[in-house]
mmCIF file with all atom_site columns, C-alpha atoms and ligand atoms in Angstrom:
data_model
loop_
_atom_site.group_PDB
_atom_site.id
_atom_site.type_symbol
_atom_site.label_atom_id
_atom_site.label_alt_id
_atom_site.label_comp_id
_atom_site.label_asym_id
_atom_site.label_entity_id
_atom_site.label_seq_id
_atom_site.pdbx_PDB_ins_code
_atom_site.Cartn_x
_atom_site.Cartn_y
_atom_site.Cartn_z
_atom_site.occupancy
_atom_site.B_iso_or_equiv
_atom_site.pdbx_formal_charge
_atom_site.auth_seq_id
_atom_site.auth_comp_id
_atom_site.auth_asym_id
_atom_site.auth_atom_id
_atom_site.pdbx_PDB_model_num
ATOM   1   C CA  . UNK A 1 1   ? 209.310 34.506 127.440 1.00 66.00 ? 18  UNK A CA  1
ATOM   2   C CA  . UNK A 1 2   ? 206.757 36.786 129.332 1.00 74.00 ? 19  UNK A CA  1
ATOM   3   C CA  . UNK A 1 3   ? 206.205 36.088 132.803 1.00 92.00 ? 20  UNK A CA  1
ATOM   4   C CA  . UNK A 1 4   ? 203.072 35.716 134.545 1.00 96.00 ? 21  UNK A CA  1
ATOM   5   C CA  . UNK A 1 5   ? 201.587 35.920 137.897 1.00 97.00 ? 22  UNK A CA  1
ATOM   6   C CA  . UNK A 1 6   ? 198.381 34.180 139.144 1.00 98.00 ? 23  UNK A CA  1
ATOM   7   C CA  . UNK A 1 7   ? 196.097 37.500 139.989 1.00 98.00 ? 24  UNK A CA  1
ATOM   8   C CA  . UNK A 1 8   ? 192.831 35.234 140.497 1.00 98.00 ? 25  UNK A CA  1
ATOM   9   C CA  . UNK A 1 9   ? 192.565 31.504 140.440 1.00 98.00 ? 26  UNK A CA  1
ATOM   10  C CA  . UNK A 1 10  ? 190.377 29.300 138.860 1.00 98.00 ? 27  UNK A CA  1
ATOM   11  C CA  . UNK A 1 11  ? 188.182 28.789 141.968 1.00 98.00 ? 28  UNK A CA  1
ATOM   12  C CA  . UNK A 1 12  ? 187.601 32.058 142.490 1.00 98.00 ? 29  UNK A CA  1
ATOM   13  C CA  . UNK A 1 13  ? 186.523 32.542 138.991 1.00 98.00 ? 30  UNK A CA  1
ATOM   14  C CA  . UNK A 1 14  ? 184.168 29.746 139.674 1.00 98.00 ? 31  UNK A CA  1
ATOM   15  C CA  . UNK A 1 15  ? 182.285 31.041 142.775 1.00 98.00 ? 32  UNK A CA  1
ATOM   16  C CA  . UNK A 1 16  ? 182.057 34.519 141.346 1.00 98.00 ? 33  UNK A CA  1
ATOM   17  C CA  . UNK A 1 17  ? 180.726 33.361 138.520 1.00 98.00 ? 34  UNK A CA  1
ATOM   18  C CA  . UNK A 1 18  ? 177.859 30.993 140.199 1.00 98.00 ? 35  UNK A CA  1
ATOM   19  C CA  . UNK A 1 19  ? 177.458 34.329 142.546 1.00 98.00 ? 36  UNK A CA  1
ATOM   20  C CA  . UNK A 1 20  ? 176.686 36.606 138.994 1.00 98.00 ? 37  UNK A CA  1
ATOM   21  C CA  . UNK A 1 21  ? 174.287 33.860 137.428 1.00 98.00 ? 38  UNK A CA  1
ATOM   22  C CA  . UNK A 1 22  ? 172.321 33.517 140.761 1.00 98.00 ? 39  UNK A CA  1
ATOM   23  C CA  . UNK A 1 23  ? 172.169 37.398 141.024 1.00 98.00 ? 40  UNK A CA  1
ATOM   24  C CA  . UNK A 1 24  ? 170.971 37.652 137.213 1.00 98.00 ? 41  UNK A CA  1
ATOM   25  C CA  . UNK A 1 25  ? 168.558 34.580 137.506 1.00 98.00 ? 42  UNK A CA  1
ATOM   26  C CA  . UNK A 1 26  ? 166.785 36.532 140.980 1.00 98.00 ? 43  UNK A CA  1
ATOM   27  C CA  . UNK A 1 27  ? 166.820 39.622 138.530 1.00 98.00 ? 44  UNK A CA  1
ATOM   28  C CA  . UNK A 1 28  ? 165.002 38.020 135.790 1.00 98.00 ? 45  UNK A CA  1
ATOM   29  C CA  . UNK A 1 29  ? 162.887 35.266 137.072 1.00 98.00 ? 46  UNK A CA  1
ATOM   30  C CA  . UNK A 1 30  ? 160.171 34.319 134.340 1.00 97.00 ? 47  UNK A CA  1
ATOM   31  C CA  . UNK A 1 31  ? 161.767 35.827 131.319 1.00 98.00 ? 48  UNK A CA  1
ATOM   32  C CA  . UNK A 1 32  ? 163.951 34.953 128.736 1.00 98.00 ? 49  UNK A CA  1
ATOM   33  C CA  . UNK A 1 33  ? 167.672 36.762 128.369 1.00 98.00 ? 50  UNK A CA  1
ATOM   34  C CA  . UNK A 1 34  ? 169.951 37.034 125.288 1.00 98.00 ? 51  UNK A CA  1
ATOM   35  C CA  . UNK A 1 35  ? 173.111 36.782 126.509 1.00 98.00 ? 52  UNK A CA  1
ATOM   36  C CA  . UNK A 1 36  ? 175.336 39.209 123.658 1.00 98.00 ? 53  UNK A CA  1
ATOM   37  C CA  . UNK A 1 37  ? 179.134 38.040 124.226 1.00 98.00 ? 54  UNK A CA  1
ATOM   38  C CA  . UNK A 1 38  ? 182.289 40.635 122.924 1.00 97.00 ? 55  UNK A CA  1
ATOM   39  C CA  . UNK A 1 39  ? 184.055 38.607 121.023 1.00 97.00 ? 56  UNK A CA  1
ATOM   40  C CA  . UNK A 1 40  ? 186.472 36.770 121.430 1.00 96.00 ? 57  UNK A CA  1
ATOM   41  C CA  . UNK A 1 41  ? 187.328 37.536 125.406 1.00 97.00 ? 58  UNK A CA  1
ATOM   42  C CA  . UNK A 1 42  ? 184.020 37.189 127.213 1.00 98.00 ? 59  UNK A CA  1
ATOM   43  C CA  . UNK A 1 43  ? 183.799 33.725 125.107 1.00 98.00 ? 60  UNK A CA  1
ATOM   44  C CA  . UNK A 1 44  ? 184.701 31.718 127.829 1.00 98.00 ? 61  UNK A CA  1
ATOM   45  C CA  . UNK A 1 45  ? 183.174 33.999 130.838 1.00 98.00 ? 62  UNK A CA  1
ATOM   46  C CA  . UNK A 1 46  ? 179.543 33.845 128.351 1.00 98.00 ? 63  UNK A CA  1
ATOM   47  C CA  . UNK A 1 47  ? 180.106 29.712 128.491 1.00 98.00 ? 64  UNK A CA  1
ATOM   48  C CA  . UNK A 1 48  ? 180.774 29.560 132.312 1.00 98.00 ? 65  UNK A CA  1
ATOM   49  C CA  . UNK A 1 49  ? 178.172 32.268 132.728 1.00 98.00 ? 66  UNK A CA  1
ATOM   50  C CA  . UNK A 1 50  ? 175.072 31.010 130.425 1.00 98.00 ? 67  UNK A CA  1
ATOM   51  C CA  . UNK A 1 51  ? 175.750 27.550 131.807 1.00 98.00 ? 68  UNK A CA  1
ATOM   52  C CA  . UNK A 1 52  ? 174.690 28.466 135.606 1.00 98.00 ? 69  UNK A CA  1
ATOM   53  C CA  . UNK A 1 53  ? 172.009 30.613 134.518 1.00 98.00 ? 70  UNK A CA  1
ATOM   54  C CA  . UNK A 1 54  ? 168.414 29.323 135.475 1.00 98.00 ? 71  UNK A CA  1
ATOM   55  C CA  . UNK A 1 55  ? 165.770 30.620 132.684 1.00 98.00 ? 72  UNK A CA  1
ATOM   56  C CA  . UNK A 1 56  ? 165.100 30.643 129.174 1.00 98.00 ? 73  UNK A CA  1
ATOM   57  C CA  . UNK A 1 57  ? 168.712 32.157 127.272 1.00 98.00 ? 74  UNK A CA  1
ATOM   58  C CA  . UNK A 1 58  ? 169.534 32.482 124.173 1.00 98.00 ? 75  UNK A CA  1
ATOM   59  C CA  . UNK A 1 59  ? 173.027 33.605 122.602 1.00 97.00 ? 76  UNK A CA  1
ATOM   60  C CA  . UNK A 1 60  ? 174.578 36.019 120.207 1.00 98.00 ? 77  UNK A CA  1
ATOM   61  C CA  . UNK A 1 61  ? 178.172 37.978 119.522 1.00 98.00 ? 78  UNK A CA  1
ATOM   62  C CA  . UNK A 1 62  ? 178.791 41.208 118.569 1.00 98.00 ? 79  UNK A CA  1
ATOM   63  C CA  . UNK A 1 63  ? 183.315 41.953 117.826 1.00 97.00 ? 80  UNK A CA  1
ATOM   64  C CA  . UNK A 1 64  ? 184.628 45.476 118.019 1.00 95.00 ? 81  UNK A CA  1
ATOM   65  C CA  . UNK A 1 65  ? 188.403 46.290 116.684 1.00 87.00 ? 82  UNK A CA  1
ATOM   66  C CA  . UNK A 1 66  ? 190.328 46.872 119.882 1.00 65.00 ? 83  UNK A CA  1
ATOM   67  C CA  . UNK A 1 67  ? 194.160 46.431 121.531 1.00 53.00 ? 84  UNK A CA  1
ATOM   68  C CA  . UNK A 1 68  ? 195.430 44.586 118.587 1.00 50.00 ? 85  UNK A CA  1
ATOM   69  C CA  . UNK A 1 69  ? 199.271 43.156 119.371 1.00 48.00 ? 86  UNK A CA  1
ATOM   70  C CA  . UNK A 1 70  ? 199.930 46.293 121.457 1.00 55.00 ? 87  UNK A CA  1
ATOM   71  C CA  . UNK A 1 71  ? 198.439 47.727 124.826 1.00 59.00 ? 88  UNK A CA  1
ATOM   72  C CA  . UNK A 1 72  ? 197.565 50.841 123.768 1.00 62.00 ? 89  UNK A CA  1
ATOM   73  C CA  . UNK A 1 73  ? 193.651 51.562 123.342 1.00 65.00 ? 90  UNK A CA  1
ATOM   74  C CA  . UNK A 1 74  ? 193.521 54.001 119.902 1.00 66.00 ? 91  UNK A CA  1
ATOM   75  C CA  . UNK A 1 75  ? 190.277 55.437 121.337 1.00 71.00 ? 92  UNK A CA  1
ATOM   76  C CA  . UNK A 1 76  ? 188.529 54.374 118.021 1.00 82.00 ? 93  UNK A CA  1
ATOM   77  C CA  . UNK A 1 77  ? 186.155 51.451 118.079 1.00 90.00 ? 94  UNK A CA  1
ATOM   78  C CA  . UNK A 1 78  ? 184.977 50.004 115.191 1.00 92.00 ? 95  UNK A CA  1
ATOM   79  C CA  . UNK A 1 79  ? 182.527 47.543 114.516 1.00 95.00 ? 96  UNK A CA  1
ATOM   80  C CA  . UNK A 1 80  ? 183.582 44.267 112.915 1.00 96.00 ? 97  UNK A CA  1
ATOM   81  C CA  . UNK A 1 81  ? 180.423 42.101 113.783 1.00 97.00 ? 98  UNK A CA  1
ATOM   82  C CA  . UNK A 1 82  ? 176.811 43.024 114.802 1.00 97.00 ? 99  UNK A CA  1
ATOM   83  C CA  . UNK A 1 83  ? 174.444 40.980 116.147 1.00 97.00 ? 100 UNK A CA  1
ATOM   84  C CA  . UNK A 1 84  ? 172.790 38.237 114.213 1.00 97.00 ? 101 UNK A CA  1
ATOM   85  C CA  . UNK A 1 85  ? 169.233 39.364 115.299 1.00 95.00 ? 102 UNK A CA  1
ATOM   86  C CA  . UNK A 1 86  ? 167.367 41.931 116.044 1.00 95.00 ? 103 UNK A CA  1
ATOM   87  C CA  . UNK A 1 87  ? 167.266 43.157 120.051 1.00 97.00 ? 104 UNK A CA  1
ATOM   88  C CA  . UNK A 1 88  ? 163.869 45.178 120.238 1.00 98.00 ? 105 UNK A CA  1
ATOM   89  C CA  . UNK A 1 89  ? 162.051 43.998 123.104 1.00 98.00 ? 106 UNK A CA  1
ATOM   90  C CA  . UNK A 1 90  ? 164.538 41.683 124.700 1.00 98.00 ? 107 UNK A CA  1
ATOM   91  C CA  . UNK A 1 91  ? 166.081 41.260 127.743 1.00 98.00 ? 108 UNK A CA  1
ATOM   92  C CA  . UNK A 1 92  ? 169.651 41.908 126.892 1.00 98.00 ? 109 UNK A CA  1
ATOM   93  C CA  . UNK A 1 93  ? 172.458 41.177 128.979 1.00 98.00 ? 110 UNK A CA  1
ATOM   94  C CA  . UNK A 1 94  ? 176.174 42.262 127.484 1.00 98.00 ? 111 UNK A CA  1
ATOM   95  C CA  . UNK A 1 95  ? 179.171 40.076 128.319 1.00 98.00 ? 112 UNK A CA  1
ATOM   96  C CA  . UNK A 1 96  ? 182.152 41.136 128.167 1.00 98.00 ? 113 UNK A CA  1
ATOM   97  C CA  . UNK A 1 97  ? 185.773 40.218 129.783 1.00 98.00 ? 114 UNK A CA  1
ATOM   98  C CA  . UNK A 1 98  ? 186.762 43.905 131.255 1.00 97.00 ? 115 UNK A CA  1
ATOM   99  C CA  . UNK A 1 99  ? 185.767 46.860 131.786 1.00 97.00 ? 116 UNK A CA  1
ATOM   100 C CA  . UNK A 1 100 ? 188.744 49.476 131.260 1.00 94.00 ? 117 UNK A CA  1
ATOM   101 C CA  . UNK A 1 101 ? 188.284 53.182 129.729 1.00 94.00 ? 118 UNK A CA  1
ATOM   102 C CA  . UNK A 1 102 ? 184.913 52.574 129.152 1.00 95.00 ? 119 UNK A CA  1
ATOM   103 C CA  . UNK A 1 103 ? 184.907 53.460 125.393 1.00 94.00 ? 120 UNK A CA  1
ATOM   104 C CA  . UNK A 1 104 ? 184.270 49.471 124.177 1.00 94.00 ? 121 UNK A CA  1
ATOM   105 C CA  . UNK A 1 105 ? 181.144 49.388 126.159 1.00 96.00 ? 122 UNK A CA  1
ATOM   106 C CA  . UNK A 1 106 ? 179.796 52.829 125.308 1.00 96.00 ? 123 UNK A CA  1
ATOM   107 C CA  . UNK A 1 107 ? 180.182 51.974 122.061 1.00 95.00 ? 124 UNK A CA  1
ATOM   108 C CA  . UNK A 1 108 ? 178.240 48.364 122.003 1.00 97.00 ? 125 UNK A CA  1
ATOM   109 C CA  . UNK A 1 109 ? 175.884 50.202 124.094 1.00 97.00 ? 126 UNK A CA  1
ATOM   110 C CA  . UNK A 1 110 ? 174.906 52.728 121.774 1.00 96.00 ? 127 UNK A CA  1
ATOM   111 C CA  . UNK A 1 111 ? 174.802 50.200 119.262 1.00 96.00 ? 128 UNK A CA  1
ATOM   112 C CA  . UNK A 1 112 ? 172.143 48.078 121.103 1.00 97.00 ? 129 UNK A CA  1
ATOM   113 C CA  . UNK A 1 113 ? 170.247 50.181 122.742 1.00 97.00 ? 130 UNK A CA  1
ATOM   114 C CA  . UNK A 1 114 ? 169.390 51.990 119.395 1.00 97.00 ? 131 UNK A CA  1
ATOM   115 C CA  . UNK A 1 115 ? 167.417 48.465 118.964 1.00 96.00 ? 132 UNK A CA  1
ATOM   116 C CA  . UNK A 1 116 ? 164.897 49.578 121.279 1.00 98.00 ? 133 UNK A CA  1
ATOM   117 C CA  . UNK A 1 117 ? 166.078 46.535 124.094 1.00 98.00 ? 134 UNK A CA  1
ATOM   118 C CA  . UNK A 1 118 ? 163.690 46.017 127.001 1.00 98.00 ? 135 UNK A CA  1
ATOM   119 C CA  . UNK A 1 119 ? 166.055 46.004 129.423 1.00 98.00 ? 136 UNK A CA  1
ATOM   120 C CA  . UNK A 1 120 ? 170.116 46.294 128.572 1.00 98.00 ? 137 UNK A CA  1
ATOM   121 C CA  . UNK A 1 121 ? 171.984 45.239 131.845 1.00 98.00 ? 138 UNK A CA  1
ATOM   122 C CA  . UNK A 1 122 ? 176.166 44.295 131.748 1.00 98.00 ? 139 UNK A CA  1
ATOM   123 C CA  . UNK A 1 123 ? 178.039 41.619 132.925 1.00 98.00 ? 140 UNK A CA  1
ATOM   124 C CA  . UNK A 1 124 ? 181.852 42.594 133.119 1.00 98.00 ? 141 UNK A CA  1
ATOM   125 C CA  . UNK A 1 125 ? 184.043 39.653 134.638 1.00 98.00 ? 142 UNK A CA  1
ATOM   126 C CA  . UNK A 1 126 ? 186.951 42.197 135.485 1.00 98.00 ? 143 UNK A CA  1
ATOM   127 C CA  . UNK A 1 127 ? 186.803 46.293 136.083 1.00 98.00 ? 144 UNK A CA  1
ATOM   128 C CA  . UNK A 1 128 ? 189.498 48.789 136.562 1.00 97.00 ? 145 UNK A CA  1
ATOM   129 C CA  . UNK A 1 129 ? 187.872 51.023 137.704 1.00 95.00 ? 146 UNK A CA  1
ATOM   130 C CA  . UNK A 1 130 ? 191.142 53.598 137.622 1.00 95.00 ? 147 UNK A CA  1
ATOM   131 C CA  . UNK A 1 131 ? 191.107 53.715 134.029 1.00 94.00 ? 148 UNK A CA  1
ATOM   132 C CA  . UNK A 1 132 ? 187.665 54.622 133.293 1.00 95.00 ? 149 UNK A CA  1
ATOM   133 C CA  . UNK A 1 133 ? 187.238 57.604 131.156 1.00 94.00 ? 150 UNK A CA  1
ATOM   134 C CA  . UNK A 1 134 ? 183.527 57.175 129.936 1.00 95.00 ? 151 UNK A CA  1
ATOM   135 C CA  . UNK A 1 135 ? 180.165 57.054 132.285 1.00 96.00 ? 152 UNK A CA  1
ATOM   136 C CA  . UNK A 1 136 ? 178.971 53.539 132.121 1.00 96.00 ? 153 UNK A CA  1
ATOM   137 C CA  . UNK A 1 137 ? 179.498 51.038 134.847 1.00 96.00 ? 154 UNK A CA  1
ATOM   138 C CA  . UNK A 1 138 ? 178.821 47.286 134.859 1.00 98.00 ? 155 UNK A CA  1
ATOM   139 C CA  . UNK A 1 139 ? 175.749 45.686 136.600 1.00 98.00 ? 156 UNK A CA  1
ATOM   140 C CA  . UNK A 1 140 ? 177.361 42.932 137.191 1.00 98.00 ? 157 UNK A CA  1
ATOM   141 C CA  . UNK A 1 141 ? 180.878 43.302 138.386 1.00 98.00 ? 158 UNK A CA  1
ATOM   142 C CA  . UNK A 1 142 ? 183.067 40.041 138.879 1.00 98.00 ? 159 UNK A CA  1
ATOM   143 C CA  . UNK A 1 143 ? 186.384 41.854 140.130 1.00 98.00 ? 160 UNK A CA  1
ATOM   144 C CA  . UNK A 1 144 ? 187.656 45.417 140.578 1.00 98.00 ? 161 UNK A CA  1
ATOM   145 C CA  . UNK A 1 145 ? 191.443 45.211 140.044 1.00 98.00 ? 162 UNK A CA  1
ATOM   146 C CA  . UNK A 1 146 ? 194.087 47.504 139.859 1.00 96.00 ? 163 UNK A CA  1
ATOM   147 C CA  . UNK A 1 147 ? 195.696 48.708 136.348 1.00 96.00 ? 164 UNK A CA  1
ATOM   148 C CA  . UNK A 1 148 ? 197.935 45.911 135.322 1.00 96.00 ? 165 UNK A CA  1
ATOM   149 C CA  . UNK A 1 149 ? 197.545 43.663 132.016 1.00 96.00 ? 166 UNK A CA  1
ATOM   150 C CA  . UNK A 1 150 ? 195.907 40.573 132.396 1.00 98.00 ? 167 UNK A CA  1
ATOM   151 C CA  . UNK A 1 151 ? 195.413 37.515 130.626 1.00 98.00 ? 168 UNK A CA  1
ATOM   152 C CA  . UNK A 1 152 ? 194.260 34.698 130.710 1.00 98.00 ? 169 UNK A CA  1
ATOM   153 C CA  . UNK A 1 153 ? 190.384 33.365 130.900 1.00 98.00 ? 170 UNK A CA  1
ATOM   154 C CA  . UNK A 1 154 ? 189.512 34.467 127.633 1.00 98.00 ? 171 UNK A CA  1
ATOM   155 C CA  . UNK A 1 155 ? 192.036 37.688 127.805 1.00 98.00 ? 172 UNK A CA  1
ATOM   156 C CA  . UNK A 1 156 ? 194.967 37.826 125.437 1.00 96.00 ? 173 UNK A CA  1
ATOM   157 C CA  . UNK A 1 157 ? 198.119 39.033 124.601 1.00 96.00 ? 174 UNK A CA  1
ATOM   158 C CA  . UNK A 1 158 ? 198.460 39.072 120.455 1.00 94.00 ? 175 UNK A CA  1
ATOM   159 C CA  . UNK A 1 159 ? 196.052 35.921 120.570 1.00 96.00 ? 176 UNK A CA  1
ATOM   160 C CA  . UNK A 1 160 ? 197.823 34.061 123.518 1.00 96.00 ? 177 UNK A CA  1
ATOM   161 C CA  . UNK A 1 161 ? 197.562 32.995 126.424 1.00 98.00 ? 178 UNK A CA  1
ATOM   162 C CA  . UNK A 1 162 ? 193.423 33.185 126.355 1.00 98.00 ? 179 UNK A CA  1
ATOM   163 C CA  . UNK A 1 163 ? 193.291 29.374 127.308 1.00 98.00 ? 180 UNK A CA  1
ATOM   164 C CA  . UNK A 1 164 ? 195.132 29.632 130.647 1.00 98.00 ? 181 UNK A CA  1
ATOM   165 C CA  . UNK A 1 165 ? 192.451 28.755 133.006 1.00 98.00 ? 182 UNK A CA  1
ATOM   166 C CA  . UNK A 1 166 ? 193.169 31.133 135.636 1.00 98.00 ? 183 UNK A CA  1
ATOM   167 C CA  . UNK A 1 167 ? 193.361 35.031 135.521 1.00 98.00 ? 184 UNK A CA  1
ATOM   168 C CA  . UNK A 1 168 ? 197.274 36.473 135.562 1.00 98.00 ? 185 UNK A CA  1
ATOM   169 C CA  . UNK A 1 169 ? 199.342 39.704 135.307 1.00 98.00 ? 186 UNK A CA  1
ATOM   170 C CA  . UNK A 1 170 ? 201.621 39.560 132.033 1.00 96.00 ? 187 UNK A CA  1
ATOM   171 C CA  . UNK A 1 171 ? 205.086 40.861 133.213 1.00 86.00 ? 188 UNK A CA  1
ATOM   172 C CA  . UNK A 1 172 ? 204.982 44.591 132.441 1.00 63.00 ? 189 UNK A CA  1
ATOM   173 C CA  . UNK A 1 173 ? 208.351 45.188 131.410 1.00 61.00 ? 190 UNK A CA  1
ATOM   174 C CA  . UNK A 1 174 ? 207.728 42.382 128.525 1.00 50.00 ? 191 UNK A CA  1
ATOM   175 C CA  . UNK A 1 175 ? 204.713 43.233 126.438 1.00 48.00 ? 192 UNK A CA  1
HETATM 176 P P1  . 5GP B 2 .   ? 188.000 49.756 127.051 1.00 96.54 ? 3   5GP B P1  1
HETATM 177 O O1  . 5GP B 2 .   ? 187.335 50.105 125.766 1.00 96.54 ? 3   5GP B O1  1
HETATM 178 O O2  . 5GP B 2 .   ? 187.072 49.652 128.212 1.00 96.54 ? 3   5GP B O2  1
HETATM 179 O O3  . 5GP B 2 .   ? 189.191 50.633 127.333 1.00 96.54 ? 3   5GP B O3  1
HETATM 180 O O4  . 5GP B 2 .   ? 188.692 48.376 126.824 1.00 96.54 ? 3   5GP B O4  1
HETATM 181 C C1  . 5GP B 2 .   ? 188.013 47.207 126.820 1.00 96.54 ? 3   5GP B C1  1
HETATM 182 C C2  . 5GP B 2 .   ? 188.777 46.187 126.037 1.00 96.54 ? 3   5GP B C2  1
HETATM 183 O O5  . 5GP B 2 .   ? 190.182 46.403 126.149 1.00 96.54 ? 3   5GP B O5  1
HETATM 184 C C3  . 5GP B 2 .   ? 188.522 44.804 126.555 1.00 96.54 ? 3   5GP B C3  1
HETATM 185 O O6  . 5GP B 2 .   ? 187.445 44.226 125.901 1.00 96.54 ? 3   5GP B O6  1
HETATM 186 C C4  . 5GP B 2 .   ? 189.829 44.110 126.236 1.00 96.54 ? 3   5GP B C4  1
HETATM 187 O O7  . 5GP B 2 .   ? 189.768 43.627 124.931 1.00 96.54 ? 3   5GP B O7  1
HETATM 188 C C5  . 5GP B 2 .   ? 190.870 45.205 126.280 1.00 96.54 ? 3   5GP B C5  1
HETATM 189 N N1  . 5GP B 2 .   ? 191.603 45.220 127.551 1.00 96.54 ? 3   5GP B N1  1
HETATM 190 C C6  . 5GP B 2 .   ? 191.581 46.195 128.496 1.00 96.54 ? 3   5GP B C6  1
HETATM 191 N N2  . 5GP B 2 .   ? 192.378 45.883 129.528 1.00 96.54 ? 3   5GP B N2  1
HETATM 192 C C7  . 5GP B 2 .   ? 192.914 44.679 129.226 1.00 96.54 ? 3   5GP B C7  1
HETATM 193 C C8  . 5GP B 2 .   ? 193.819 43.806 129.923 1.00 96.54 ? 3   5GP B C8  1
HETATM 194 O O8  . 5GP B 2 .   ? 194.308 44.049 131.035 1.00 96.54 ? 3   5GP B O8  1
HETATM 195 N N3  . 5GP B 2 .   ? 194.137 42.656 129.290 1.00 96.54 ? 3   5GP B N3  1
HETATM 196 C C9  . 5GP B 2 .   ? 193.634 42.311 128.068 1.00 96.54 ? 3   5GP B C9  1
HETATM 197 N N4  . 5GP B 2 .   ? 194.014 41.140 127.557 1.00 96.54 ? 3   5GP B N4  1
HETATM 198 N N5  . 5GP B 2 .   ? 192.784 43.109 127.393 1.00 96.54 ? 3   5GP B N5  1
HETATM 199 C C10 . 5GP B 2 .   ? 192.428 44.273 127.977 1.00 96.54 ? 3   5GP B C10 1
#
């Protein structure tokens, strides 16, 4: 069995997320967002999220090959499913789970923004900062934290543990 340790709680989760929805609902009074979650981590982060959100939203997912069953990022990114509809002229805000090297989001980003967007802003629950390798940075930053494996909150490990309501460390030694 791994072992895991409670990095943040559920609560904290909670008021960071009603602190990013207030922040992007001030940034965006009297237009309408499309809210563009990475599948599947930022699933339940885009639920939470979209849910405290105060103006006119609408959804859509976009999945990108990444860690697979190891923790190892291969560098490559590879697009498994665009978006549904075009993005020209919308207000698009990306969701996703964590921010690490950077390559994910540079990717989706060069995706989207070849769709001529209005305005392209990100939303990144978790950031380590330490491991970035690519320029891009969040707008919207939940939590810097250090570089350790988490799960939980939408994160997995090989498909697990993405239910677990708060956000924990997966013993290193075991994955
Ligand atoms: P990046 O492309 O920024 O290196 O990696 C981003 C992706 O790597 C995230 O969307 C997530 O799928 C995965 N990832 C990076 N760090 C972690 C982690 O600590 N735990 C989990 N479960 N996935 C991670």
């Amino acid at each position: 069995m791994e072992e895991l340790q409670v990095l943040i709680t559920r609560a904290q989760i909670a008021a960071k997320v009603a602190e990013i929805a207030e922040r992007i609902t001030a940034d965006f009074a009297g237009e309408s967002v499309v809210l563009i979650g990475v599948l599947k981590g930022a699933t339940i982060f885009l639920a939470d999220l979209a849910r405290q959100i105060k103006l006119d939203a609408t959804f859509d997912f976009i999945a990108v090959s990444s860690y697979g069953n190891t923790r190892q990022h291969s560098g490559e990114v590879r697009l498994v499913k665009d978006v549904d509809q075009s993005m020209a002229g919308k207000n698009i805000i990306l969701v996703e789970d964590i921010l690490d090297t950077g390559l994910t989001l540079t990717y989706i980003r060069n995706l989207l923004l070849a769709h001529q967007p209005k305005c392209f802003k990100i939303a990144a629950l978790l950031d380590k900062v330490s491991r970035r390798t690519e320029a891009i940075d969040a707008d919207y930053v939940g939590f810097v934290i250090p570089d350790e494996f988490v799960v939980g909150y939408g994160l997995d490990f090989a498909e697990r543990y993405r239910n677990l309501p708060d956000i924990c460390v997966l013993d290193s030694k075991r994955a």
